[in-house]
Amino acid sequence: MNKALKNPLIFILFVIPALTLFFVFFIYPIFSSIYYSFTSWNGVSDTVKYTGLTNFKKALGDERFWVSVKNNGWFILFSVFIQVPLIVFFSLLIANVKKLKGLYKTAVFMPSIMSTAVIGILWGFIYEPNIGLFNKLLGLFGVEPIYWLSDERFAMLSILITNAWQWTGFYIVMVLAAILSIPGELDEAAAIDGATGFQRATRITLPLIVPIISVVIMLSIAGAMKAADIVIVMTKGGPAGSTEVMATYMIKYAITNFKYGYGNTIAVLIFVFTLIVTALYQLLFNRRSERIEY
Amino acid sequence: MPRTLKKSLPHIALLGYLLVVLFPFLFVLFSSVKKDNNSIALNPFGIPKEFVFNNYVEAWVNAKISTYFFNSLYISVLASVVSILLASMFAFAVTRMRQGKWNTILFSLVLIGMLIPNNALMLPIYTIVRKLHILNTHWALIIPYIANAIPFTIIILAAFMRSLPSEIEEAAVMDGLKAPGIFAKIIVPLTVPAMVTVFIVNFLGNWNEFLLANYFLSNDELRTLPVGMVQFRDQYQMNYAQMSAGIVYSVLPVVIIYAVLQEKIIEGVTAGSVKG
């Protein structure tokens, strides 16, 4: 009776369109990237010259490339050590207040649905040295104007703050959902046993949300490795290349300077570094992330 | 007294955070109705004494907001709808049609797509788009956007379709429906709630996309809103009041949609985070 659902021809017709796009835009690009990473192709000419590991040696020996790797690293460190504690703190607070819960949730989530480009422009204005919000605020305390985005000491920090401002609320909502799915009896039992609110938060809730925190960290790492648009919009990698990240470094060479082969080398390196960081994180911290069943 | 204090401490902390989130928006909103940079500098935090709405008129004309807005709108809607159409056909085939191991093989293949950092694929996609001779047309964005959303869309829709009881199509087969009929008349109508969720996620992703839109189009008339806004900022950098009006234009539609659909959006976007 299920003949209608066993027709292979119709099956093929149904999967082909999506599958074609998937092969053309996911599978083929990976192999194409790997192939061109060993060449000095400029992206347009007919001849493709194989250059072996030259591009890789050049990238790994380029100080500017390592600056960009380091900046991706800053993205990761900033989210793990500054954002994650804030995320946990604020989601615990929101979970435990009785009034205005919905308002807090809605408001903190809002920046994460907006375009990073527009957020970059908005924060560019906030960082503006003469009339921007930051310097005006600091000016109240007598601090001299700081050139946030054009001073090498502050440019990267300014980008990290903007990025955190955009994404912290998103993760708060994720963690909040996990906290609210913990059955209330656990908390009530502890309260009857005389545990204070603080004790319940740190001894009951926190251990139970470790898996979701782990997910948040994984997502932050993935996000950090592909950060690009915020840097392009806010500083274009400047001043003097100090805020370049791997993706912008790649774009700078491949699209702006026609070093297509070299750009693909960087793409492959982004891929490899992402794998390494993810694997390291899984090995070091994620051994005991078993599923929690209630 | 200490008890009420203890109760209000979390609210004080949270309201502080709320202020940090919302004040930048207010700052831009206030600045957009100030006369010029000088009046922003003199009164940076407060509501202006006299409202200047001229910035909005100027920004609308200078920033070509209407052009960029409609480009963004139709590219995002079209790409999201086509992704959902193709992905739902694929998801239907691998979850409801009985092709033995092929169902699992094809589905797992698509899962791999979720693990690929998509920025790293930008260069090969650039060459593909150029070889197809669609560089500097809207297709250069629409087709990659459709493709980019496919793995995530398939995963969400397949999960939903799998949860539908199999008696449904058994009855349909009895009534003489063929696979395409079952798909169009039975499965798609039942999957609409999941489709709305993925539509929101895909739409927001396309609406906000910057990298491809910035590098694959060079004709000003074709630009999307995020790229157009960055260009507008670069041109009118000195006039912050007008720039603020431009920011308000580009943020307002999203805020309105969010105000109406917040529950659905939060649900969809956080489900989408599985994508990483």
Coordinates of C-alpha atoms in Angstrom, one line a residue:
Chain A
M1 CA 0.0 0.0 0.0
N2 CA 3.0 2.3 0.4
K3 CA 3.9 2.1 -3.3
A4 CA 3.2 5.8 -3.7
L5 CA 6.0 6.6 -1.2
K6 CA 8.4 4.2 -2.7
N7 CA 8.7 5.7 -6.1
P8 CA 12.5 6.3 -6.6
L9 CA 12.0 8.7 -9.5
I10 CA 9.8 11.1 -7.4
F11 CA 12.3 10.7 -4.5
I12 CA 15.1 11.8 -6.7
L13 CA 13.1 14.8 -8.1
F14 CA 12.4 15.9 -4.5
V15 CA 16.0 15.8 -3.2
I16 CA 17.8 17.0 -6.4
P17 CA 17.3 20.7 -6.1
A18 CA 18.4 21.1 -2.5
L19 CA 21.2 18.6 -3.0
T20 CA 22.5 20.4 -6.1
L21 CA 22.7 23.7 -4.2
F22 CA 24.3 21.9 -1.3
F23 CA 27.0 20.4 -3.5
V24 CA 27.7 23.6 -5.4
F25 CA 27.8 25.9 -2.4
F26 CA 29.2 23.7 0.4
I27 CA 31.0 20.6 -0.9
Y28 CA 32.6 22.0 -4.0
P29 CA 33.9 25.2 -2.3
I30 CA 35.7 23.1 0.4
F31 CA 37.7 21.2 -2.2
S32 CA 38.1 24.2 -4.4
S33 CA 39.5 26.2 -1.4
I34 CA 42.0 23.4 -0.6
Y35 CA 43.0 23.1 -4.2
Y36 CA 43.7 26.8 -4.8
S37 CA 45.4 27.2 -1.4
F38 CA 48.4 25.4 -3.0
T39 CA 48.5 27.8 -6.0
S40 CA 49.4 31.3 -6.8
W41 CA 46.3 31.9 -8.9
N42 CA 45.1 35.5 -9.1
G43 CA 41.5 34.6 -9.5
V44 CA 41.1 35.7 -13.1
S45 CA 43.8 34.4 -15.4
D46 CA 43.6 31.1 -17.3
T47 CA 46.8 29.6 -16.0
V48 CA 46.9 28.2 -12.4
K49 CA 50.4 27.7 -11.1
Y50 CA 51.0 25.1 -8.4
T51 CA 53.3 26.4 -5.7
G52 CA 53.2 23.7 -3.1
L53 CA 53.4 24.9 0.5
T54 CA 54.7 28.4 -0.3
N55 CA 51.5 30.1 0.6
F56 CA 51.3 28.3 3.9
K57 CA 54.9 29.2 4.8
K58 CA 54.2 32.8 3.8
A59 CA 51.1 33.0 6.0
L60 CA 52.6 31.3 9.0
G61 CA 55.7 33.5 8.7
D62 CA 53.6 36.7 8.3
E63 CA 53.5 38.8 11.4
R64 CA 50.3 40.4 10.3
F65 CA 48.6 37.1 10.0
W66 CA 49.5 36.3 13.6
V67 CA 48.1 39.6 14.7
S68 CA 44.8 38.6 13.1
V69 CA 45.0 35.2 14.8
K70 CA 45.6 36.9 18.1
N71 CA 42.6 39.1 17.6
N72 CA 40.4 36.1 16.9
G73 CA 41.9 34.8 20.2
W74 CA 40.8 38.0 21.9
F75 CA 37.3 37.5 20.7
I76 CA 37.3 34.0 22.3
L77 CA 38.9 35.1 25.5
F78 CA 36.7 38.1 25.9
S79 CA 33.5 36.0 25.5
V80 CA 34.6 33.2 27.7
F81 CA 36.0 35.2 30.6
I82 CA 33.9 38.4 30.5
Q83 CA 30.7 37.6 28.6
V84 CA 30.0 34.1 30.0
P85 CA 30.1 35.2 33.7
L86 CA 27.8 38.1 32.9
I87 CA 25.5 35.9 30.9
V88 CA 25.2 33.4 33.8
F89 CA 24.8 36.2 36.4
F90 CA 22.1 38.1 34.5
S91 CA 20.2 34.9 33.5
L92 CA 20.1 33.8 37.1
L93 CA 18.8 37.2 38.1
I94 CA 16.1 37.3 35.4
A95 CA 15.1 33.7 36.3
N96 CA 14.6 34.6 40.0
V97 CA 12.7 37.9 39.7
K98 CA 9.0 37.7 39.8
K99 CA 8.1 41.0 38.1
L100 CA 9.1 42.3 34.7
K101 CA 10.7 39.0 33.6
G102 CA 9.2 39.3 30.1
L103 CA 10.4 42.9 29.7
Y104 CA 14.0 42.1 30.6
K105 CA 14.0 39.1 28.3
T106 CA 12.6 41.0 25.3
A107 CA 14.8 44.0 25.9
V108 CA 18.1 42.2 26.3
F109 CA 17.5 40.1 23.2
M110 CA 16.8 43.0 20.9
P111 CA 20.4 43.9 19.8
S112 CA 21.0 40.4 18.6
I113 CA 18.3 40.5 15.8
M114 CA 19.9 43.7 14.3
S115 CA 22.3 43.9 11.5
T116 CA 25.9 43.9 12.7
A117 CA 26.7 46.6 10.1
V118 CA 24.1 49.0 11.6
I119 CA 25.3 48.2 15.1
G120 CA 28.8 48.9 14.0
I121 CA 27.7 52.3 12.7
L122 CA 25.7 53.1 15.8
W123 CA 28.7 52.2 18.1
G124 CA 31.0 54.1 15.8
F125 CA 29.0 57.2 16.8
I126 CA 29.1 56.3 20.5
Y127 CA 32.9 56.0 20.3
E128 CA 33.2 59.3 18.3
P129 CA 36.0 61.3 20.1
N130 CA 34.3 64.7 20.2
I131 CA 30.6 64.2 20.5
G132 CA 30.2 60.5 21.1
L133 CA 28.4 59.2 24.1
F134 CA 31.5 57.5 25.7
N135 CA 33.7 60.5 25.8
K136 CA 30.9 62.7 26.9
L137 CA 30.2 60.4 29.8
L138 CA 33.9 60.1 30.7
G139 CA 34.2 63.9 30.3
L140 CA 31.8 64.3 33.2
F141 CA 34.6 62.8 35.3
G142 CA 37.2 65.0 33.7
V143 CA 38.7 62.3 31.5
E144 CA 40.4 63.7 28.3
P145 CA 38.8 62.5 25.0
I146 CA 40.0 59.1 24.0
Y147 CA 40.3 58.1 20.3
W148 CA 38.6 54.8 20.8
L149 CA 38.7 53.5 17.2
S150 CA 41.8 55.2 16.0
D151 CA 44.1 54.5 18.9
E152 CA 45.8 51.1 18.7
R153 CA 45.5 50.6 22.4
F154 CA 41.7 50.9 22.5
A155 CA 40.5 49.9 19.0
M156 CA 40.3 46.1 19.6
L157 CA 38.7 46.6 23.0
S158 CA 36.1 48.9 21.5
I159 CA 35.2 46.2 18.9
L160 CA 35.0 43.5 21.6
I161 CA 32.7 45.7 23.7
T162 CA 30.4 46.3 20.8
N163 CA 30.3 42.6 19.9
A164 CA 29.6 41.7 23.5
W165 CA 26.8 44.3 23.6
Q166 CA 25.2 42.8 20.6
W167 CA 25.4 39.1 21.6
T168 CA 25.2 38.9 25.4
G169 CA 21.4 39.2 25.5
F170 CA 21.1 36.4 22.9
Y171 CA 22.9 34.0 25.1
I172 CA 21.1 35.2 28.2
V173 CA 17.9 34.2 26.6
M174 CA 19.3 30.7 25.8
V175 CA 20.6 30.1 29.3
L176 CA 17.4 31.5 30.8
A177 CA 15.4 29.0 28.8
A178 CA 17.5 26.2 30.3
I179 CA 17.1 27.6 33.8
L180 CA 13.4 27.8 33.4
S181 CA 13.1 24.2 32.2
I182 CA 14.6 22.9 35.5
P183 CA 11.7 21.5 37.5
G184 CA 10.6 23.8 40.3
E185 CA 10.6 21.0 42.9
L186 CA 14.4 20.9 43.0
D187 CA 14.5 24.5 44.1
E188 CA 11.5 24.2 46.4
A189 CA 13.1 21.1 48.2
A190 CA 16.3 23.1 48.7
A191 CA 14.4 26.1 50.0
I192 CA 12.5 23.9 52.5
D193 CA 15.9 22.5 53.7
G194 CA 16.8 26.1 54.4
A195 CA 19.1 27.0 51.5
T196 CA 19.3 30.7 50.8
G197 CA 18.6 32.1 47.3
F198 CA 22.3 32.5 46.7
Q199 CA 23.0 28.9 47.7
R200 CA 20.2 27.6 45.5
A201 CA 21.6 29.5 42.6
T202 CA 25.2 28.3 43.0
R203 CA 24.6 24.7 44.2
I204 CA 21.4 23.7 42.4
T205 CA 20.9 25.8 39.3
L206 CA 24.5 26.4 38.3
P207 CA 25.5 22.7 38.1
L208 CA 22.4 21.9 36.1
I209 CA 23.1 24.6 33.5
V210 CA 26.7 23.6 32.9
P211 CA 25.8 21.8 29.6
I212 CA 24.1 24.9 28.2
I213 CA 27.0 27.1 29.3
S214 CA 29.2 24.7 27.3
V215 CA 27.0 25.2 24.3
V216 CA 27.3 29.0 24.8
I217 CA 31.1 28.7 24.8
M218 CA 31.1 26.6 21.7
L219 CA 28.8 29.1 19.9
S220 CA 31.1 31.9 21.0
I221 CA 34.1 30.2 19.7
A222 CA 32.4 29.6 16.3
G223 CA 31.2 33.2 16.3
A224 CA 34.7 34.5 17.2
M225 CA 36.3 32.5 14.4
K226 CA 34.1 34.0 11.7
A227 CA 33.9 37.5 13.0
A228 CA 34.5 39.9 10.1
D229 CA 31.7 42.3 9.4
I230 CA 31.9 44.2 12.7
V231 CA 35.6 44.8 12.1
I232 CA 35.1 45.9 8.5
V233 CA 32.4 48.3 9.5
M234 CA 34.0 49.8 12.6
T235 CA 37.7 50.0 11.8
K236 CA 38.4 48.3 8.4
G237 CA 41.1 46.4 10.3
G238 CA 42.9 49.6 11.3
P239 CA 44.6 51.5 12.8
A240 CA 47.7 50.0 11.2
G241 CA 46.2 46.6 10.9
S242 CA 45.8 46.2 14.7
T243 CA 42.2 45.0 14.6
E244 CA 42.5 42.7 11.6
V245 CA 41.0 39.2 12.1
M246 CA 41.6 36.1 10.0
A247 CA 38.5 36.6 7.8
T248 CA 39.3 40.3 7.1
Y249 CA 42.9 39.4 6.4
M250 CA 41.6 36.7 3.9
I251 CA 39.3 39.2 2.2
K252 CA 42.0 41.8 2.0
Y253 CA 44.3 39.6 0.1
A254 CA 41.8 37.6 -2.1
I255 CA 39.4 40.3 -3.1
T256 CA 41.1 43.6 -2.7
N257 CA 44.6 42.4 -3.8
F258 CA 43.7 39.6 -6.2
K259 CA 45.8 37.1 -4.4
Y260 CA 43.1 34.5 -4.7
G261 CA 45.3 31.4 -4.1
Y262 CA 46.8 33.0 -0.9
G263 CA 43.3 34.0 0.3
N264 CA 42.2 30.4 0.0
T265 CA 45.2 29.4 2.1
I266 CA 43.9 31.6 4.8
A267 CA 40.4 30.1 4.4
V268 CA 41.9 26.6 4.9
L269 CA 43.8 27.9 8.0
I270 CA 40.6 29.4 9.4
F271 CA 39.1 26.0 9.0
V272 CA 42.0 24.2 10.6
F273 CA 42.2 26.6 13.5
T274 CA 38.5 26.3 14.2
L275 CA 38.8 22.6 14.3
I276 CA 41.8 22.7 16.6
V277 CA 40.2 25.2 19.0
T278 CA 36.9 23.2 19.1
A279 CA 38.7 19.9 19.6
L280 CA 40.9 21.4 22.3
Y281 CA 37.9 22.8 24.1
Q282 CA 36.0 19.5 23.9
L283 CA 39.0 17.5 25.2
L284 CA 39.9 19.8 28.0
F285 CA 36.6 20.9 29.4
N286 CA 33.8 19.0 27.9
R287 CA 34.4 15.5 29.1
R288 CA 31.6 15.4 31.5
S289 CA 28.9 17.2 29.5
E290 CA 26.4 14.3 29.8
R291 CA 22.7 15.0 29.1
I292 CA 20.7 15.9 32.1
E293 CA 17.4 14.1 32.5
Y294 CA 14.8 15.2 35.0
Chain B
M1 CA 13.1 47.4 55.1
P2 CA 16.1 45.2 54.5
R3 CA 13.7 42.7 52.9
T4 CA 12.4 45.1 50.4
L5 CA 16.0 46.2 49.7
K6 CA 17.0 42.6 49.1
K7 CA 14.1 42.1 46.8
S8 CA 14.9 45.2 44.7
L9 CA 18.6 44.6 44.3
P10 CA 18.2 42.2 41.4
H11 CA 15.9 44.7 39.7
I12 CA 18.5 47.5 40.2
A13 CA 21.2 45.3 38.5
L14 CA 18.8 44.3 35.7
L15 CA 17.6 47.9 35.1
G16 CA 21.2 48.9 34.9
Y17 CA 21.8 46.3 32.2
L18 CA 18.6 47.4 30.5
L19 CA 19.9 51.0 30.4
V20 CA 23.2 49.8 28.8
V21 CA 21.2 48.0 26.1
L22 CA 18.6 50.7 25.4
F23 CA 20.5 53.9 26.0
P24 CA 22.5 53.7 22.7
F25 CA 19.2 53.5 20.8
L26 CA 17.9 56.5 22.8
F27 CA 21.1 58.4 22.1
V28 CA 20.7 57.9 18.4
L29 CA 17.0 58.7 18.5
F30 CA 17.6 62.0 20.4
S31 CA 20.6 62.9 18.1
S32 CA 18.4 62.3 15.0
V33 CA 16.2 65.3 15.9
K34 CA 19.0 67.6 16.9
K35 CA 20.2 70.4 14.6
D36 CA 23.8 69.5 14.0
N37 CA 26.9 68.1 15.6
N38 CA 27.3 71.1 17.7
S39 CA 23.9 70.7 19.3
I40 CA 24.7 67.1 20.0
A41 CA 27.9 68.1 21.6
L42 CA 26.3 70.7 23.8
N43 CA 23.5 68.4 25.0
P44 CA 24.6 64.8 24.4
F45 CA 22.3 62.9 26.7
G46 CA 19.0 64.6 26.8
I47 CA 16.0 65.3 24.7
P48 CA 16.7 68.3 22.4
K49 CA 15.0 71.6 23.2
E50 CA 13.7 72.0 19.7
F51 CA 13.0 69.1 17.4
V52 CA 14.5 69.1 13.9
F53 CA 12.8 66.6 11.6
N54 CA 14.7 67.8 8.6
N55 CA 17.3 65.1 9.2
Y56 CA 14.8 62.5 8.3
V57 CA 13.9 64.1 5.0
E58 CA 17.6 64.6 4.1
A59 CA 18.6 61.1 5.1
W60 CA 15.7 59.5 3.2
V61 CA 16.9 61.3 0.0
N62 CA 20.7 61.2 0.6
A63 CA 20.9 57.6 1.8
K64 CA 18.4 56.3 -0.8
I65 CA 16.8 54.4 2.1
S66 CA 13.8 53.4 0.0
T67 CA 15.9 51.8 -2.7
Y68 CA 18.1 49.8 -0.3
F69 CA 15.1 48.9 1.8
F70 CA 13.1 47.3 -1.0
N71 CA 16.2 45.6 -2.3
S72 CA 16.8 44.0 1.1
L73 CA 13.2 43.2 1.5
Y74 CA 12.7 41.3 -1.8
I75 CA 16.0 39.6 -1.7
S76 CA 15.5 38.4 1.8
V77 CA 11.9 37.2 1.3
L78 CA 12.6 35.5 -2.0
A79 CA 15.7 33.7 -0.8
S80 CA 14.0 32.6 2.4
V81 CA 10.9 31.3 0.6
V82 CA 12.9 29.3 -2.0
S83 CA 15.1 27.8 0.7
I84 CA 12.0 26.7 2.6
L85 CA 10.4 25.2 -0.6
L86 CA 13.5 23.3 -1.6
A87 CA 14.4 22.2 2.0
S88 CA 10.9 21.0 2.7
M89 CA 10.8 18.9 -0.5
F90 CA 14.2 17.4 0.6
A91 CA 13.0 16.9 4.2
F92 CA 9.8 15.3 3.0
A93 CA 11.7 12.8 0.8
V94 CA 14.2 11.8 3.5
T95 CA 11.7 11.6 6.4
R96 CA 8.4 10.3 4.8
M97 CA 9.4 8.4 1.6
R98 CA 10.7 4.9 2.1
Q99 CA 14.1 4.6 0.4
G100 CA 15.9 2.7 3.1
K101 CA 19.5 3.7 3.7
W102 CA 19.4 6.6 1.2
N103 CA 17.2 8.5 3.6
T104 CA 19.9 8.4 6.3
I105 CA 22.9 8.9 4.0
L106 CA 21.4 12.0 2.4
F107 CA 20.3 13.5 5.7
S108 CA 23.7 13.0 7.4
L109 CA 25.4 14.5 4.4
V110 CA 23.4 17.7 4.9
L111 CA 24.2 17.7 8.6
I112 CA 27.9 18.1 7.7
G113 CA 26.9 21.4 6.1
M114 CA 26.2 22.7 9.6
L115 CA 29.7 22.2 10.7
I116 CA 31.3 24.3 8.0
P117 CA 32.3 27.9 9.0
N118 CA 30.6 29.6 6.1
N119 CA 32.8 32.7 6.0
A120 CA 35.6 30.5 4.9
L121 CA 33.7 29.5 1.8
M122 CA 33.2 33.0 0.6
L123 CA 36.1 33.0 -1.9
P124 CA 35.0 29.9 -3.9
I125 CA 31.4 31.2 -3.8
Y126 CA 32.7 34.4 -5.3
T127 CA 34.3 32.5 -8.2
I128 CA 31.2 30.4 -8.7
V129 CA 29.0 33.5 -8.9
R130 CA 31.4 35.1 -11.3
K131 CA 31.5 32.1 -13.6
L132 CA 27.7 32.1 -13.6
H133 CA 27.9 35.7 -14.8
I134 CA 25.6 36.9 -12.1
L135 CA 28.2 38.9 -10.2
N136 CA 26.8 42.4 -9.6
T137 CA 23.2 41.3 -10.0
H138 CA 20.8 40.4 -7.2
W139 CA 21.1 36.8 -8.1
A140 CA 24.7 36.9 -6.8
L141 CA 23.1 37.2 -3.3
I142 CA 19.8 35.4 -3.8
I143 CA 21.3 32.0 -4.9
P144 CA 24.0 31.9 -2.2
Y145 CA 21.5 32.9 0.4
I146 CA 19.1 30.1 -0.6
A147 CA 22.0 27.6 -0.5
N148 CA 23.4 28.9 2.8
A149 CA 20.1 28.4 4.6
I150 CA 19.4 24.9 3.3
P151 CA 21.1 22.7 5.9
F152 CA 19.6 24.5 8.8
T153 CA 16.2 24.6 7.2
I154 CA 16.3 20.9 6.4
I155 CA 17.2 20.0 9.9
I156 CA 14.4 21.9 11.5
L157 CA 11.8 20.9 9.0
A158 CA 12.9 17.2 9.0
A159 CA 12.7 17.1 12.8
F160 CA 9.2 18.5 12.6
M161 CA 8.0 16.2 9.8
R162 CA 9.4 13.1 11.6
S163 CA 7.1 13.9 14.5
L164 CA 4.0 13.6 12.4
P165 CA 2.2 10.3 12.8
S166 CA 2.5 7.9 9.8
E167 CA -1.2 7.1 9.8
I168 CA -1.7 10.5 8.1
E169 CA -0.3 9.5 4.8
E170 CA -1.5 5.9 5.0
A171 CA -5.0 7.4 4.9
A172 CA -4.0 9.6 2.0
V173 CA -2.5 6.7 0.0
M174 CA -5.8 4.9 0.5
D175 CA -7.5 7.9 -1.0
G176 CA -5.3 7.5 -4.0
L177 CA -2.9 10.4 -3.5
K178 CA 0.6 10.1 -5.0
A179 CA 3.8 11.3 -3.2
P180 CA 3.7 14.9 -4.6
G181 CA 0.0 15.1 -3.6
I182 CA 0.8 13.9 -0.1
F183 CA 3.5 16.5 0.1
A184 CA 1.5 19.4 -1.1
K185 CA -1.9 18.7 0.4
I186 CA -1.0 17.0 3.6
I187 CA 2.5 17.4 4.9
V188 CA 3.1 21.1 3.9
P189 CA -0.1 22.4 5.6
L190 CA 0.8 20.5 8.8
T191 CA 4.4 21.9 8.7
V192 CA 3.4 25.5 8.5
P193 CA 4.3 26.4 12.2
A194 CA 7.9 25.1 11.7
M195 CA 8.1 26.9 8.4
V196 CA 7.1 30.2 10.0
T197 CA 9.9 29.7 12.5
V198 CA 12.6 29.0 9.9
F199 CA 11.3 31.8 7.7
I200 CA 11.9 34.3 10.5
V201 CA 15.4 33.0 11.1
N202 CA 16.3 32.9 7.4
F203 CA 14.8 36.2 6.8
L204 CA 16.7 37.9 9.6
G205 CA 19.9 36.3 8.5
N206 CA 19.5 37.5 4.9
W207 CA 18.3 40.9 5.9
N208 CA 21.3 41.5 8.1
E209 CA 23.9 39.8 5.9
F210 CA 26.8 42.0 5.1
L211 CA 29.9 40.3 3.7
L212 CA 28.5 38.9 0.4
A213 CA 26.3 41.9 -0.1
N214 CA 29.3 44.2 0.3
Y215 CA 31.7 42.4 -2.0
F216 CA 29.4 40.8 -4.6
L217 CA 27.6 44.0 -5.7
S218 CA 29.2 47.2 -6.8
N219 CA 26.3 49.0 -8.4
D220 CA 24.8 51.5 -6.0
E221 CA 21.2 50.9 -7.1
L222 CA 21.5 47.2 -6.2
R223 CA 22.8 47.6 -2.6
T224 CA 21.0 46.2 0.4
L225 CA 20.3 48.1 3.5
P226 CA 23.3 47.2 5.7
V227 CA 25.8 47.9 2.9
G228 CA 23.9 51.1 1.9
M229 CA 24.0 52.3 5.5
V230 CA 27.8 51.8 5.8
Q231 CA 28.3 53.6 2.5
F232 CA 26.0 56.4 3.7
R233 CA 28.0 56.6 6.9
D234 CA 31.3 56.9 4.9
Q235 CA 29.9 59.7 2.8
Y236 CA 28.2 61.8 5.5
Q237 CA 30.5 61.0 8.3
M238 CA 30.6 64.6 9.5
N239 CA 26.9 65.0 9.9
Y240 CA 26.0 62.8 12.8
A241 CA 22.4 64.1 13.2
Q242 CA 21.6 63.0 9.7
M243 CA 23.4 59.7 10.1
S244 CA 21.3 59.1 13.3
A245 CA 18.2 59.5 11.3
G246 CA 19.5 57.0 8.8
I247 CA 20.2 54.5 11.6
V248 CA 16.6 55.1 12.9
Y249 CA 15.2 54.2 9.5
S250 CA 17.2 51.0 9.3
V251 CA 16.5 49.9 12.8
L252 CA 12.8 50.8 13.0
P253 CA 11.4 48.1 10.8
V254 CA 13.2 45.4 12.7
V255 CA 12.0 46.9 16.0
I256 CA 8.4 47.0 14.9
I257 CA 8.5 43.4 13.6
Y258 CA 10.2 42.3 16.8
A259 CA 7.6 44.1 18.9
V260 CA 4.8 42.1 17.2
L261 CA 6.5 38.8 16.8
Q262 CA 8.9 38.7 19.7
E263 CA 8.0 35.3 21.1
K264 CA 8.2 33.6 17.7
I265 CA 11.5 35.4 16.9
I266 CA 13.1 34.4 20.1
E267 CA 12.0 30.8 19.7
G268 CA 13.2 30.7 16.1
V269 CA 16.5 32.4 16.6
T270 CA 17.5 30.4 19.6
A271 CA 16.6 27.2 17.8
G272 CA 18.7 28.4 15.0
S273 CA 21.7 28.7 17.3
V274 CA 22.2 25.0 17.0
K275 CA 23.6 26.0 13.7
G276 CA 26.6 27.6 15.5

